JSON list of C-alpha atoms in Angstrom, two decimals:
[
{"chain": "A", "resi": 5, "resn": "MET", "atom": "CA", "xyz": [0.70, -13.38, 10.42]},
{"chain": "A", "resi": 6, "resn": "THR", "atom": "CA", "xyz": [-2.58, -14.96, 11.52]},
{"chain": "A", "resi": 7, "resn": "SER", "atom": "CA", "xyz": [-2.12, -18.78, 12.07]},
{"chain": "A", "resi": 8, "resn": "LYS", "atom": "CA", "xyz": [-5.56, -19.83, 10.53]},
{"chain": "A", "resi": 9, "resn": "ARG", "atom": "CA", "xyz": [-8.07, -18.02, 8.34]},
{"chain": "A", "resi": 10, "resn": "LEU", "atom": "CA", "xyz": [-11.63, -17.74, 9.73]},
{"chain": "A", "resi": 11, "resn": "CYS", "atom": "CA", "xyz": [-13.57, -17.45, 6.68]},
{"chain": "A", "resi": 12, "resn": "PHE", "atom": "CA", "xyz": [-15.62, -20.55, 6.26]},
{"chain": "A", "resi": 13, "resn": "GLU", "atom": "CA", "xyz": [-15.65, -21.25, 10.09]},
{"chain": "A", "resi": 14, "resn": "PRO", "atom": "CA", "xyz": [-19.15, -20.95, 11.93]},
{"chain": "A", "resi": 15, "resn": "GLY", "atom": "CA", "xyz": [-20.20, -17.40, 12.74]},
{"chain": "A", "resi": 16, "resn": "HIS", "atom": "CA", "xyz": [-17.92, -16.15, 9.99]},
{"chain": "A", "resi": 17, "resn": "LYS", "atom": "CA", "xyz": [-18.13, -15.26, 6.14]},
{"chain": "A", "resi": 18, "resn": "PRO", "atom": "CA", "xyz": [-15.27, -15.67, 3.71]},
{"chain": "A", "resi": 19, "resn": "LYS", "atom": "CA", "xyz": [-14.04, -11.75, 2.15]},
{"chain": "A", "resi": 20, "resn": "CYS", "atom": "CA", "xyz": [-12.65, -10.76, -0.52]},
{"chain": "A", "resi": 21, "resn": "LEU", "atom": "CA", "xyz": [-10.53, -7.91, -0.86]},
{"chain": "A", "resi": 22, "resn": "VAL", "atom": "CA", "xyz": [-9.97, -5.56, -3.75]},
{"chain": "A", "resi": 23, "resn": "ILE", "atom": "CA", "xyz": [-7.19, -3.00, -3.75]},
{"chain": "A", "resi": 24, "resn": "VAL", "atom": "CA", "xyz": [-9.19, 0.45, -4.92]},
{"chain": "A", "resi": 25, "resn": "ASP", "atom": "CA", "xyz": [-6.13, 2.33, -6.80]},
{"chain": "A", "resi": 26, "resn": "ASP", "atom": "CA", "xyz": [-5.57, 4.95, -9.55]},
{"chain": "A", "resi": 27, "resn": "THR", "atom": "CA", "xyz": [-4.98, 2.55, -12.47]},
{"chain": "A", "resi": 28, "resn": "ALA", "atom": "CA", "xyz": [-8.00, 2.03, -15.12]},
{"chain": "A", "resi": 29, "resn": "GLU", "atom": "CA", "xyz": [-8.58, -1.62, -14.44]},
{"chain": "A", "resi": 30, "resn": "TRP", "atom": "CA", "xyz": [-9.66, -1.54, -10.75]},
{"chain": "A", "resi": 31, "resn": "ASP", "atom": "CA", "xyz": [-13.06, -1.88, -12.30]},
{"chain": "A", "resi": 32, "resn": "ARG", "atom": "CA", "xyz": [-12.37, -5.33, -13.24]},
{"chain": "A", "resi": 33, "resn": "ALA", "atom": "CA", "xyz": [-10.94, -6.25, -9.51]},
{"chain": "A", "resi": 34, "resn": "VAL", "atom": "CA", "xyz": [-14.01, -4.43, -8.12]},
{"chain": "A", "resi": 35, "resn": "TYR", "atom": "CA", "xyz": [-16.45, -6.85, -10.41]},
{"chain": "A", "resi": 36, "resn": "TYR", "atom": "CA", "xyz": [-15.15, -9.86, -10.15]},
{"chain": "A", "resi": 37, "resn": "ALA", "atom": "CA", "xyz": [-14.96, -9.53, -6.19]},
{"chain": "A", "resi": 38, "resn": "SER", "atom": "CA", "xyz": [-18.73, -8.58, -6.33]},
{"chain": "A", "resi": 39, "resn": "ARG", "atom": "CA", "xyz": [-19.71, -11.17, -8.30]},
{"chain": "A", "resi": 40, "resn": "TRP", "atom": "CA", "xyz": [-17.41, -13.81, -6.39]},
{"chain": "A", "resi": 41, "resn": "ALA", "atom": "CA", "xyz": [-19.30, -12.42, -2.62]},
{"chain": "A", "resi": 42, "resn": "ILE", "atom": "CA", "xyz": [-22.47, -13.15, -4.58]},
{"chain": "A", "resi": 43, "resn": "ARG", "atom": "CA", "xyz": [-21.40, -16.88, -5.20]},
{"chain": "A", "resi": 44, "resn": "ALA", "atom": "CA", "xyz": [-19.46, -17.59, -2.05]},
{"chain": "A", "resi": 45, "resn": "GLY", "atom": "CA", "xyz": [-22.60, -15.92, 0.35]},
{"chain": "A", "resi": 46, "resn": "GLY", "atom": "CA", "xyz": [-19.58, -13.41, 1.45]},
{"chain": "A", "resi": 47, "resn": "GLY", "atom": "CA", "xyz": [-18.25, -9.99, 1.48]},
{"chain": "A", "resi": 48, "resn": "VAL", "atom": "CA", "xyz": [-15.96, -7.47, -0.10]},
{"chain": "A", "resi": 49, "resn": "VAL", "atom": "CA", "xyz": [-13.45, -5.35, 1.51]},
{"chain": "A", "resi": 50, "resn": "MET", "atom": "CA", "xyz": [-12.07, -2.42, -0.43]},
{"chain": "A", "resi": 51, "resn": "LEU", "atom": "CA", "xyz": [-8.79, -1.09, 0.14]},
{"chain": "A", "resi": 52, "resn": "ARG", "atom": "CA", "xyz": [-7.34, 1.97, -0.66]},
{"chain": "A", "resi": 53, "resn": "ILE", "atom": "CA", "xyz": [-3.49, 2.68, 0.23]},
{"chain": "A", "resi": 54, "resn": "ILE", "atom": "CA", "xyz": [-1.85, 6.15, 0.33]},
{"chain": "A", "resi": 55, "resn": "GLU", "atom": "CA", "xyz": [1.89, 5.78, 0.06]},
{"chain": "A", "resi": 56, "resn": "SER", "atom": "CA", "xyz": [3.53, 8.49, 2.51]},
{"chain": "A", "resi": 57, "resn": "ASP", "atom": "CA", "xyz": [7.27, 9.94, 1.93]},
{"chain": "A", "resi": 58, "resn": "ALA", "atom": "CA", "xyz": [9.13, 10.70, 4.73]},
{"chain": "A", "resi": 59, "resn": "GLN", "atom": "CA", "xyz": [8.46, 14.66, 5.83]},
{"chain": "A", "resi": 60, "resn": "THR", "atom": "CA", "xyz": [10.94, 16.91, 7.43]},
{"chain": "A", "resi": 61, "resn": "GLN", "atom": "CA", "xyz": [10.29, 18.88, 9.94]},
{"chain": "A", "resi": 62, "resn": "GLU", "atom": "CA", "xyz": [10.27, 22.37, 8.10]},
{"chain": "A", "resi": 63, "resn": "TRP", "atom": "CA", "xyz": [7.55, 20.97, 5.64]},
{"chain": "A", "resi": 64, "resn": "LEU", "atom": "CA", "xyz": [5.38, 19.39, 8.17]},
{"chain": "A", "resi": 65, "resn": "GLY", "atom": "CA", "xyz": [2.67, 22.09, 7.79]},
{"chain": "A", "resi": 66, "resn": "VAL", "atom": "CA", "xyz": [2.40, 21.09, 4.22]},
{"chain": "A", "resi": 67, "resn": "ALA", "atom": "CA", "xyz": [2.47, 17.26, 4.56]},
{"chain": "A", "resi": 68, "resn": "ASP", "atom": "CA", "xyz": [-0.79, 17.79, 6.59]},
{"chain": "A", "resi": 69, "resn": "ILE", "atom": "CA", "xyz": [-2.32, 19.67, 3.93]},
{"chain": "A", "resi": 70, "resn": "MET", "atom": "CA", "xyz": [-1.41, 17.08, 1.50]},
{"chain": "A", "resi": 71, "resn": "ARG", "atom": "CA", "xyz": [-2.06, 14.07, 3.99]},
{"chain": "A", "resi": 72, "resn": "ALA", "atom": "CA", "xyz": [-6.14, 15.24, 4.06]},
{"chain": "A", "resi": 73, "resn": "GLU", "atom": "CA", "xyz": [-6.14, 15.93, 0.09]},
{"chain": "A", "resi": 74, "resn": "ALA", "atom": "CA", "xyz": [-4.96, 12.06, -0.16]},
{"chain": "A", "resi": 75, "resn": "GLN", "atom": "CA", "xyz": [-7.18, 11.10, 2.60]},
{"chain": "A", "resi": 76, "resn": "GLU", "atom": "CA", "xyz": [-10.54, 12.88, 0.35]},
{"chain": "A", "resi": 77, "resn": "ALA", "atom": "CA", "xyz": [-8.80, 11.12, -2.72]},
{"chain": "A", "resi": 78, "resn": "ALA", "atom": "CA", "xyz": [-9.10, 7.84, -1.03]},
{"chain": "A", "resi": 79, "resn": "GLU", "atom": "CA", "xyz": [-12.44, 8.78, 0.29]},
{"chain": "A", "resi": 80, "resn": "ALA", "atom": "CA", "xyz": [-13.94, 9.57, -3.06]},
{"chain": "A", "resi": 81, "resn": "ALA", "atom": "CA", "xyz": [-12.53, 6.25, -4.57]},
{"chain": "A", "resi": 82, "resn": "LEU", "atom": "CA", "xyz": [-13.99, 3.99, -2.45]},
{"chain": "A", "resi": 83, "resn": "ASP", "atom": "CA", "xyz": [-17.26, 6.29, -3.01]},
{"chain": "A", "resi": 84, "resn": "ARG", "atom": "CA", "xyz": [-16.80, 5.07, -6.50]},
{"chain": "A", "resi": 85, "resn": "ALA", "atom": "CA", "xyz": [-15.73, 1.82, -6.08]},
{"chain": "A", "resi": 86, "resn": "ALA", "atom": "CA", "xyz": [-18.60, 1.23, -3.33]},
{"chain": "A", "resi": 87, "resn": "GLY", "atom": "CA", "xyz": [-21.27, 2.22, -5.44]},
{"chain": "A", "resi": 88, "resn": "ARG", "atom": "CA", "xyz": [-20.28, -0.12, -8.39]},
{"chain": "A", "resi": 89, "resn": "ALA", "atom": "CA", "xyz": [-19.79, -3.36, -5.87]},
{"chain": "A", "resi": 90, "resn": "ASN", "atom": "CA", "xyz": [-23.48, -2.60, -4.74]},
{"chain": "A", "resi": 91, "resn": "GLY", "atom": "CA", "xyz": [-24.81, -2.18, -8.24]},
{"chain": "A", "resi": 92, "resn": "ILE", "atom": "CA", "xyz": [-23.25, -5.13, -9.30]},
{"chain": "A", "resi": 93, "resn": "ALA", "atom": "CA", "xyz": [-24.10, -7.11, -6.14]},
{"chain": "A", "resi": 94, "resn": "ALA", "atom": "CA", "xyz": [-26.40, -5.32, -4.01]},
{"chain": "A", "resi": 95, "resn": "ILE", "atom": "CA", "xyz": [-23.78, -5.39, -1.21]},
{"chain": "A", "resi": 96, "resn": "THR", "atom": "CA", "xyz": [-22.20, -2.62, 0.94]},
{"chain": "A", "resi": 97, "resn": "PRO", "atom": "CA", "xyz": [-18.48, -3.42, 0.91]},
{"chain": "A", "resi": 98, "resn": "GLU", "atom": "CA", "xyz": [-16.00, -2.81, 3.93]},
{"chain": "A", "resi": 99, "resn": "ARG", "atom": "CA", "xyz": [-13.87, 0.13, 3.39]},
{"chain": "A", "resi": 100, "resn": "VAL", "atom": "CA", "xyz": [-10.45, 0.01, 4.41]},
{"chain": "A", "resi": 101, "resn": "ILE", "atom": "CA", "xyz": [-7.66, 3.47, 4.19]},
{"chain": "A", "resi": 102, "resn": "ARG", "atom": "CA", "xyz": [-4.12, 2.76, 5.30]},
{"chain": "A", "resi": 103, "resn": "GLU", "atom": "CA", "xyz": [-1.31, 5.00, 5.07]},
{"chain": "A", "resi": 104, "resn": "GLY", "atom": "CA", "xyz": [2.55, 3.52, 4.52]},
{"chain": "A", "resi": 105, "resn": "VAL", "atom": "CA", "xyz": [4.49, 1.03, 2.08]},
{"chain": "A", "resi": 106, "resn": "ALA", "atom": "CA", "xyz": [1.82, -0.86, 0.16]},
{"chain": "A", "resi": 107, "resn": "LEU", "atom": "CA", "xyz": [3.00, -4.54, 0.51]},
{"chain": "A", "resi": 108, "resn": "GLU", "atom": "CA", "xyz": [3.15, -3.74, 4.34]},
{"chain": "A", "resi": 109, "resn": "GLN", "atom": "CA", "xyz": [-0.06, -2.00, 4.76]},
{"chain": "A", "resi": 110, "resn": "LEU", "atom": "CA", "xyz": [-1.44, -4.86, 2.35]},
{"chain": "A", "resi": 111, "resn": "LEU", "atom": "CA", "xyz": [-0.33, -7.91, 4.72]},
{"chain": "A", "resi": 112, "resn": "ALA", "atom": "CA", "xyz": [-1.36, -5.92, 7.76]},
{"chain": "A", "resi": 113, "resn": "VAL", "atom": "CA", "xyz": [-4.77, -6.26, 6.65]},
{"chain": "A", "resi": 114, "resn": "ILE", "atom": "CA", "xyz": [-5.38, -9.47, 5.75]},
{"chain": "A", "resi": 115, "resn": "ASP", "atom": "CA", "xyz": [-3.89, -10.22, 9.23]},
{"chain": "A", "resi": 116, "resn": "GLU", "atom": "CA", "xyz": [-5.96, -7.96, 10.93]},
{"chain": "A", "resi": 117, "resn": "ASP", "atom": "CA", "xyz": [-9.04, -9.56, 9.37]},
{"chain": "A", "resi": 118, "resn": "PRO", "atom": "CA", "xyz": [-8.92, -13.22, 9.02]},
{"chain": "A", "resi": 119, "resn": "GLU", "atom": "CA", "xyz": [-11.97, -13.42, 7.30]},
{"chain": "A", "resi": 120, "resn": "ILE", "atom": "CA", "xyz": [-10.42, -12.36, 4.82]},
{"chain": "A", "resi": 121, "resn": "ALA", "atom": "CA", "xyz": [-10.15, -15.46, 2.26]},
{"chain": "A", "resi": 122, "resn": "LEU", "atom": "CA", "xyz": [-8.92, -14.07, -1.23]},
{"chain": "A", "resi": 123, "resn": "LEU", "atom": "CA", "xyz": [-7.10, -10.84, -2.74]},
{"chain": "A", "resi": 124, "resn": "VAL", "atom": "CA", "xyz": [-8.20, -10.02, -6.25]},
{"chain": "A", "resi": 125, "resn": "LEU", "atom": "CA", "xyz": [-5.92, -7.69, -8.53]},
{"chain": "A", "resi": 126, "resn": "ALA", "atom": "CA", "xyz": [-6.89, -6.76, -12.02]},
{"chain": "A", "resi": 127, "resn": "ALA", "atom": "CA", "xyz": [-3.88, -6.64, -14.67]},
{"chain": "A", "resi": 128, "resn": "ASN", "atom": "CA", "xyz": [-3.27, -3.81, -17.19]},
{"chain": "A", "resi": 129, "resn": "PRO", "atom": "CA", "xyz": [-4.23, -5.37, -20.33]},
{"chain": "A", "resi": 130, "resn": "GLY", "atom": "CA", "xyz": [-1.59, -2.75, -22.18]},
{"chain": "A", "resi": 131, "resn": "ALA", "atom": "CA", "xyz": [2.50, -3.08, -23.51]},
{"chain": "A", "resi": 132, "resn": "GLU", "atom": "CA", "xyz": [3.14, -0.96, -20.15]},
{"chain": "A", "resi": 133, "resn": "GLY", "atom": "CA", "xyz": [2.92, -4.23, -18.21]},
{"chain": "A", "resi": 134, "resn": "PRO", "atom": "CA", "xyz": [0.36, -5.48, -15.69]},
{"chain": "A", "resi": 135, "resn": "GLY", "atom": "CA", "xyz": [0.37, -3.02, -13.22]},
{"chain": "A", "resi": 136, "resn": "PRO", "atom": "CA", "xyz": [2.44, -1.22, -10.20]},
{"chain": "A", "resi": 137, "resn": "LEU", "atom": "CA", "xyz": [0.76, -3.73, -7.29]},
{"chain": "A", "resi": 138, "resn": "VAL", "atom": "CA", "xyz": [0.58, -6.92, -9.66]},
{"chain": "A", "resi": 139, "resn": "ASN", "atom": "CA", "xyz": [4.14, -6.29, -9.98]},
{"chain": "A", "resi": 140, "resn": "LEU", "atom": "CA", "xyz": [5.03, -5.91, -6.47]},
{"chain": "A", "resi": 141, "resn": "LEU", "atom": "CA", "xyz": [3.49, -8.73, -5.63]},
{"chain": "A", "resi": 142, "resn": "ALA", "atom": "CA", "xyz": [4.58, -11.34, -8.13]},
{"chain": "A", "resi": 143, "resn": "GLN", "atom": "CA", "xyz": [7.65, -11.03, -6.17]},
{"chain": "A", "resi": 144, "resn": "ALA", "atom": "CA", "xyz": [6.06, -11.94, -2.91]},
{"chain": "A", "resi": 145, "resn": "LEU", "atom": "CA", "xyz": [3.63, -15.01, -4.37]},
{"chain": "A", "resi": 146, "resn": "GLY", "atom": "CA", "xyz": [4.97, -17.83, -2.79]},
{"chain": "A", "resi": 147, "resn": "THR", "atom": "CA", "xyz": [4.66, -16.78, 0.74]},
{"chain": "A", "resi": 148, "resn": "PHE", "atom": "CA", "xyz": [1.49, -14.69, 0.48]},
{"chain": "A", "resi": 149, "resn": "PRO", "atom": "CA", "xyz": [-0.81, -15.72, 3.65]},
{"chain": "A", "resi": 150, "resn": "ILE", "atom": "CA", "xyz": [-3.79, -16.21, 1.00]},
{"chain": "A", "resi": 151, "resn": "PRO", "atom": "CA", "xyz": [-4.59, -17.26, -2.53]},
{"chain": "A", "resi": 152, "resn": "VAL", "atom": "CA", "xyz": [-4.18, -14.00, -4.97]},
{"chain": "A", "resi": 153, "resn": "THR", "atom": "CA", "xyz": [-6.95, -13.98, -8.11]},
{"chain": "A", "resi": 154, "resn": "ILE", "atom": "CA", "xyz": [-5.70, -12.09, -10.95]},
{"chain": "A", "resi": 155, "resn": "ILE", "atom": "CA", "xyz": [-8.19, -10.78, -13.73]},
{"chain": "A", "resi": 156, "resn": "SER", "atom": "CA", "xyz": [-7.53, -9.39, -17.08]},
{"chain": "A", "resi": 157, "resn": "GLY", "atom": "CA", "xyz": [-8.45, -5.50, -17.26]},
{"chain": "A", "resi": 158, "resn": "ALA", "atom": "CA", "xyz": [-9.35, -6.25, -20.83]},
{"chain": "A", "resi": 159, "resn": "LEU", "atom": "CA", "xyz": [-12.64, -8.86, -19.88]},
{"chain": "A", "resi": 160, "resn": "SER", "atom": "CA", "xyz": [-15.87, -7.67, -20.28]},
{"chain": "A", "resi": 161, "resn": "ASP", "atom": "CA", "xyz": [-18.53, -7.34, -17.82]},
{"chain": "A", "resi": 162, "resn": "GLU", "atom": "CA", "xyz": [-20.12, -11.01, -19.46]},
{"chain": "A", "resi": 163, "resn": "SER", "atom": "CA", "xyz": [-16.94, -12.53, -19.70]},
{"chain": "A", "resi": 164, "resn": "VAL", "atom": "CA", "xyz": [-16.19, -11.86, -15.59]},
{"chain": "A", "resi": 165, "resn": "ASP", "atom": "CA", "xyz": [-19.94, -12.56, -15.39]},
{"chain": "A", "resi": 166, "resn": "SER", "atom": "CA", "xyz": [-18.86, -16.19, -16.84]},
{"chain": "A", "resi": 167, "resn": "LEU", "atom": "CA", "xyz": [-16.04, -16.72, -14.81]},
{"chain": "A", "resi": 168, "resn": "SER", "atom": "CA", "xyz": [-17.01, -15.65, -11.02]}
]
């Protein structure tokens, strides 16, 4: 893990990392991160993780097709999220697509970019719980390398504006 974050060092700018997934509340995290970038004079990094399953050799052709479809879906999701961020803050976010285990890939992205200063997630306000990524990170928060902000998926744009 990077021993020092460079986000506020001369020649660097702070970045907010947002996960763009298939949950309904991803928009709240993108909205908050975009507003944060305006106030911090920073940028936004949008991460889409394609969780891969171990494939056996006889299914390799099918796995390649599934991987290509997942890559295409990831690009489309990042297009939507980048358009939303640009509309909010007139910024062009960085886009990262990673394949593998979610927590491992998330930590790798943070480790590879010492300008990332904050991770923003949005929690599902429904009875089914806050969402898979929030649940996963809750177990690792005590050792996480950067601050994590969790935004309620129930907050309106106006509410987020007053908080960011």
